[in-house]
Amino acid sequence: MSTIAAQPYTYVKNWKERTGGRVFGYFCSYFPEELLHAAGVLPMRILGDKENVALADSHIQAFICSLVRTSLDAALKKKLEFLDGVVFPHSCDSIQNLADIWRYNFPEQFSDVVVLPVWVDVPEAEQYLAQEISRFKSKFERHLGRQIAGAELSKSLDIYNENRSALAALYALRRDKPNAISGQTVLDIVKASMYMRKEDHTALLQEALEELRSVPRDDDQSVRLVLYGNVCDDPGIMHLFEELEAVVVDDDLCTGSRYFLHIEPSDGDPIRRLAQRYLRKIPCPSKHSSDFDRRTYLVNMVRQSKADGVVILLLKFCDPHAFDYPDISKRLTEDQIPHLLIETEIQPASIEQTRTRLQAFVEMLKEKKNG
């Protein structure tokens, strides 16, 4: 799964050549990819590109986040020609504007915007989202030339729930035995699930869980960290944790637990179940829920995982997360939880400045932990 995470386009293109199936790209964990799965289409999450931007800057401002800029750049460089369609959930203004630019540059490709409610716990949200999912489903079916039966969608929901349960088991195991698996490997496993058919990924993950359960618990005194932020796809930073002998015990990341936590009951209308799942999942900073306090959720995660500190990985120019950061930082300080902010980009950058800051942070935590 680490190989797939490192070279996702290669894996997806091989899958397409091997099966003759179609592949649709999508942005953001808020897109109900179960709809694509139910139609036999492989959903592929687009997470940017590691190459420096060369073509996108003539279409989009340089102060837009690197997830949007490098993804558009990859498409303009014809790296994503294997995609049969692309879907844009309206997670933020940058992705909304990317959808318009994408349609202008690739008019022959299927594309659509799924407009999600921002306030997710008002009574009208479920009815609205169910209608929006139904609207997308109808357009998608017309493009495919086939309908998606309710039984097919229900089966896909069950397959996705099984995968989410397995990923939740992986996270629980890591909290208990963090030395059994590295933080990078855990993120690789989650990332691979965004490119593989879920049933194939679940089968591999169950084998890995069996092996990990047999690893004896190591009662060492490594510094325990929680990661918080948006997209984390930088192996360089993750390897720094291992180099500094710190272990990641949990995360609240768009490419981590926020992707798979929350499972809806397995009965009822599948469209309603989809809407309920995406409204009740752990919300990201682009969503508002009156019943959810992100600061308290993060503090509780730190307490429950017995973490020594929090590393906040903030993708530059991500406005929803940047707006949340002052409140998050203030609350962590009030609760006497040490934390460190590291700004990231999708393209690899020099790691030395990050190494120096992270090393000082981990050393401070070691001294505090060991008295």
XYZ file of C-alpha atoms in Angstrom:
371
model
C 0.000 0.000 0.000
C 2.961 2.327 0.542
C 3.948 1.770 -3.102
C 0.434 2.708 -4.232
C 0.491 5.786 -2.008
C 3.836 6.843 -3.476
C 2.795 6.275 -7.123
C -0.996 6.510 -7.216
C -1.285 7.515 -10.884
C 0.714 4.459 -11.942
C -1.520 2.180 -9.898
C -4.734 3.724 -11.215
C -3.594 3.636 -14.846
C -2.620 -0.024 -14.464
C -6.010 -0.762 -12.881
C -7.766 0.912 -15.780
C -5.722 -0.984 -18.369
C -6.231 -4.283 -16.524
C -9.993 -3.974 -15.989
C -11.132 -1.681 -18.797
C -13.005 0.315 -16.149
C -13.479 4.042 -15.840
C -11.750 6.353 -13.367
C -13.156 9.588 -11.965
C -11.093 12.051 -9.973
C -12.529 14.021 -7.089
C -11.382 16.645 -4.628
C -11.995 16.655 -0.877
C -13.258 13.984 1.506
C -16.763 15.488 1.339
C -17.537 13.997 -2.062
C -19.791 10.880 -1.696
C -17.534 8.584 -3.695
C -19.811 5.625 -2.935
C -21.899 6.733 -5.940
C -18.963 6.138 -8.290
C -18.156 2.804 -6.680
C -21.760 1.618 -7.091
C -21.478 2.203 -10.850
C -18.232 0.228 -11.110
C -16.179 3.415 -11.538
C -12.913 3.771 -9.600
C -12.906 6.971 -7.502
C -9.473 8.612 -7.315
C -8.845 11.445 -4.903
C -6.757 14.228 -6.428
C -4.131 15.381 -3.919
C -1.978 17.679 -6.025
C 1.349 16.997 -7.671
C 4.935 17.047 -6.440
C 6.372 18.926 -9.431
C 6.823 22.672 -9.252
C 4.081 24.696 -10.921
C 4.908 25.602 -14.513
C 1.609 26.085 -16.371
C -1.097 26.766 -13.768
C 0.122 30.241 -12.794
C -1.195 31.654 -16.072
C -4.679 30.501 -15.029
C -4.785 30.940 -11.252
C -3.318 33.285 -8.631
C -0.059 32.366 -6.903
C -1.662 32.866 -3.473
C -4.059 29.946 -3.986
C -3.136 26.787 -2.053
C -0.709 24.360 -3.658
C -3.312 21.564 -3.659
C -5.365 23.514 -6.204
C -2.412 24.966 -8.146
C -0.441 21.722 -8.524
C -3.560 19.713 -9.393
C -4.419 22.121 -12.205
C -0.770 22.118 -13.266
C -0.754 18.316 -13.447
C -3.878 18.378 -15.608
C -2.406 21.026 -17.928
C 0.742 18.887 -18.228
C -1.555 16.053 -19.373
C -0.684 13.887 -16.348
C -4.382 13.285 -15.631
C -5.496 12.400 -19.154
C -6.458 8.931 -17.943
C -9.359 10.378 -15.928
C -12.829 9.942 -17.435
C -14.311 12.684 -15.276
C -13.645 14.993 -12.352
C -15.991 16.050 -9.537
C -15.548 19.152 -7.384
C -17.333 19.370 -4.031
C -17.777 23.009 -3.049
C -15.483 22.801 -0.027
C -13.923 26.223 -0.452
C -13.860 29.085 -2.924
C -10.552 27.908 -4.407
C -11.932 24.505 -5.388
C -15.133 26.128 -6.678
C -13.090 28.435 -8.917
C -10.871 25.530 -9.969
C -13.991 23.771 -11.276
C -14.727 26.696 -13.603
C -11.129 26.833 -14.861
C -11.098 23.063 -15.309
C -14.299 23.083 -17.388
C -12.906 25.861 -19.590
C -9.661 24.005 -20.283
C -11.086 20.481 -20.555
C -14.563 20.940 -22.064
C -14.652 17.392 -23.420
C -14.279 15.829 -19.961
C -17.252 15.113 -17.676
C -17.183 17.409 -14.674
C -19.620 18.608 -12.064
C -19.750 20.585 -8.830
C -21.544 19.070 -5.845
C -22.608 22.024 -3.714
C -22.599 20.985 -0.073
C -24.299 22.758 2.818
C -21.901 24.730 4.998
C -24.083 24.598 8.125
C -24.435 20.848 8.477
C -26.773 20.432 11.459
C -29.725 22.624 10.527
C -32.898 20.612 9.727
C -32.906 21.680 6.082
C -29.380 20.386 5.417
C -30.268 16.702 5.072
C -33.144 17.296 2.656
C -31.012 19.683 0.609
C -27.999 17.362 0.445
C -30.153 14.339 -0.452
C -31.579 16.355 -3.369
C -28.108 17.502 -4.436
C -26.771 13.940 -4.351
C -29.796 12.786 -6.377
C -29.180 15.566 -8.904
C -25.543 14.516 -9.334
C -26.557 10.855 -9.531
C -28.983 11.596 -12.386
C -26.369 13.559 -14.345
C -23.764 10.855 -13.720
C -26.188 8.128 -14.863
C -26.958 10.009 -18.088
C -23.234 10.266 -18.780
C -22.679 6.555 -18.138
C -25.797 5.481 -20.006
C -26.973 3.304 -17.113
C -28.816 3.681 -13.847
C -27.479 2.875 -10.393
C -29.916 0.608 -8.574
C -30.685 1.225 -4.930
C -29.351 -2.243 -4.071
C -26.037 -1.438 -5.811
C -25.651 1.771 -3.844
C -26.590 0.079 -0.561
C -23.959 -2.595 -1.227
C -21.323 0.071 -1.867
C -22.249 1.848 1.358
C -21.756 -1.413 3.258
C -18.378 -1.988 1.549
C -17.281 1.536 2.483
C -18.476 1.092 6.063
C -16.426 -2.102 6.328
C -13.347 -0.261 5.090
C -13.927 2.619 7.518
C -14.265 0.166 10.406
C -10.952 -1.449 9.441
C -9.221 1.937 9.282
C -10.682 2.868 12.674
C -9.292 -0.427 14.042
C -5.878 0.507 12.643
C -5.988 3.848 14.449
C -7.085 2.207 17.719
C -4.233 -0.255 17.429
C -1.749 2.546 16.810
C -2.908 4.443 19.900
C -2.294 1.303 21.929
C 0.963 0.216 20.255
C 2.405 3.225 18.411
C 5.783 1.572 17.922
C 4.169 -1.238 15.933
C 3.685 0.953 12.868
C 5.127 4.274 11.741
C 3.064 7.418 11.236
C 4.077 7.460 7.564
C 2.855 3.892 7.025
C -0.509 4.679 8.610
C -0.981 7.694 6.339
C 0.114 5.550 3.359
C -2.593 3.016 4.214
C -5.254 5.729 4.430
C -4.026 7.315 1.199
C -3.995 3.971 -0.640
C -7.669 3.569 0.271
C -8.359 6.667 -1.826
C -7.060 4.930 -4.970
C -7.921 1.254 -4.589
C -11.302 -0.419 -4.862
C -12.422 -0.441 -1.267
C -12.983 -4.205 -1.102
C -9.406 -4.827 -2.277
C -8.046 -2.330 0.230
C -10.049 -3.820 3.100
C -8.708 -7.306 2.345
C -5.099 -6.082 2.456
C -5.729 -4.010 5.557
C -7.257 -6.934 7.430
C -4.076 -8.949 6.745
C -1.963 -6.064 8.056
C -4.139 -5.769 11.174
C -3.636 -9.462 11.938
C 0.133 -9.004 11.797
C 0.043 -5.831 13.880
C -2.087 -7.425 16.595
C 0.646 -9.993 17.147
C 3.299 -7.310 17.739
C 3.997 -7.092 21.498
C 3.272 -3.801 23.218
C 6.453 -1.799 23.737
C 6.247 0.298 26.877
C 8.857 2.795 25.783
C 8.942 6.477 26.643
C 8.901 7.991 23.148
C 7.306 11.387 22.764
C 3.697 10.884 21.619
C 2.273 13.338 19.078
C -1.119 14.161 17.583
C -1.190 15.684 14.096
C -3.780 18.294 13.184
C -4.359 19.997 9.845
C -5.553 19.514 6.305
C -3.689 17.566 3.612
C -0.557 15.813 4.841
C 1.320 14.198 1.966
C 4.944 14.965 2.767
C 6.997 11.836 3.588
C 9.930 14.080 4.491
C 8.107 15.513 7.509
C 6.753 12.134 8.565
C 10.229 10.592 8.438
C 11.473 13.390 10.683
C 9.247 12.087 13.486
C 10.934 8.689 13.265
C 14.384 10.294 13.045
C 13.652 12.279 16.218
C 12.237 9.173 17.959
C 8.751 10.642 18.293
C 5.674 8.558 17.539
C 2.395 9.704 16.007
C -0.515 8.310 18.049
C -3.506 9.991 16.385
C -4.502 12.678 13.911
C -7.261 14.990 12.812
C -6.291 15.416 9.155
C -8.207 15.593 5.875
C -5.964 12.770 4.684
C -6.206 10.938 8.014
C -9.010 10.147 10.430
C -11.288 12.908 9.114
C -11.556 10.889 5.880
C -13.061 7.748 7.370
C -14.502 8.367 10.843
C -18.267 8.065 11.284
C -20.380 5.168 10.018
C -24.108 5.383 9.400
C -26.557 2.531 10.200
C -26.835 -0.015 7.384
C -30.544 0.310 6.682
C -32.781 2.930 5.110
C -32.828 4.796 1.826
C -29.252 4.797 0.467
C -29.388 8.423 -0.708
C -30.534 9.501 2.755
C -27.822 7.379 4.337
C -25.224 9.055 2.141
C -26.492 12.515 3.064
C -26.553 11.657 6.760
C -23.041 10.248 6.689
C -21.520 13.332 5.072
C -23.419 15.687 7.369
C -22.530 13.817 10.557
C -18.887 12.973 9.885
C -16.237 14.867 11.809
C -16.552 18.292 10.148
C -13.580 20.051 8.629
C -13.066 23.813 9.188
C -15.016 24.598 6.001
C -18.185 23.329 7.719
C -20.130 24.591 10.729
C -22.018 22.504 13.253
C -23.623 23.938 16.375
C -22.997 20.653 18.193
C -19.309 20.339 17.369
C -16.443 22.240 18.973
C -13.247 21.457 17.084
C -11.103 22.770 19.931
C -12.680 20.453 22.479
C -12.534 17.549 20.013
C -8.782 18.063 19.567
C -8.123 18.449 23.295
C -10.069 15.239 23.986
C -8.089 13.441 21.273
C -4.845 14.505 22.961
C -6.080 13.332 26.376
C -7.443 10.003 25.147
C -4.324 9.153 23.149
C -2.057 10.296 26.014
C -0.193 12.555 23.625
C 2.542 14.909 24.802
C 1.926 17.562 22.165
C 0.294 18.563 18.889
C 1.962 19.315 15.560
C -0.262 21.458 13.348
C 0.448 20.894 9.655
C -1.138 23.782 7.788
C -1.129 23.876 4.001
C -0.217 27.433 3.018
C -3.113 29.607 1.806
C -5.783 27.183 3.063
C -8.192 29.824 4.365
C -10.645 27.569 6.290
C -7.840 26.053 8.364
C -5.973 29.350 8.697
C -9.085 31.042 10.102
C -9.404 28.258 12.691
C -5.763 28.260 13.772
C -5.863 31.184 16.286
C -8.742 29.580 18.213
C -7.113 26.148 18.096
C -3.788 27.552 19.311
C -5.456 29.577 22.091
C -7.383 26.575 23.410
C -4.329 24.285 23.355
C -2.375 26.926 25.265
C -5.175 27.310 27.835
C -5.151 23.526 28.357
C -1.360 23.554 28.657
C -0.894 21.317 25.619
C 2.375 22.115 23.800
C 1.889 22.676 20.072
C 3.916 23.605 17.020
C 2.722 25.084 13.717
C 4.440 23.944 10.530
C 3.336 25.403 7.193
C 3.508 22.950 4.316
C 3.256 22.845 0.539
C 2.359 19.954 -1.742
C 5.680 20.310 -3.586
C 8.664 19.071 -1.534
C 10.697 21.927 -0.053
C 13.873 22.131 1.980
C 13.324 20.153 5.151
C 16.147 21.684 7.185
C 14.205 24.572 8.728
C 11.390 22.174 9.633
C 13.929 19.726 11.083
C 15.391 22.414 13.357
C 12.004 23.564 14.660
C 10.647 20.050 15.108
C 13.834 18.879 16.817
C 13.610 21.725 19.344
C 9.931 20.941 19.956
C 10.528 17.220 20.494
C 13.507 17.880 22.766
C 11.351 20.212 24.859
C 8.672 17.527 25.127
C 11.269 14.896 26.104
C 12.536 17.081 28.938
C 9.003 17.746 30.133
C 8.057 14.062 29.918
C 11.131 12.731 31.655
C 11.338 15.474 34.253
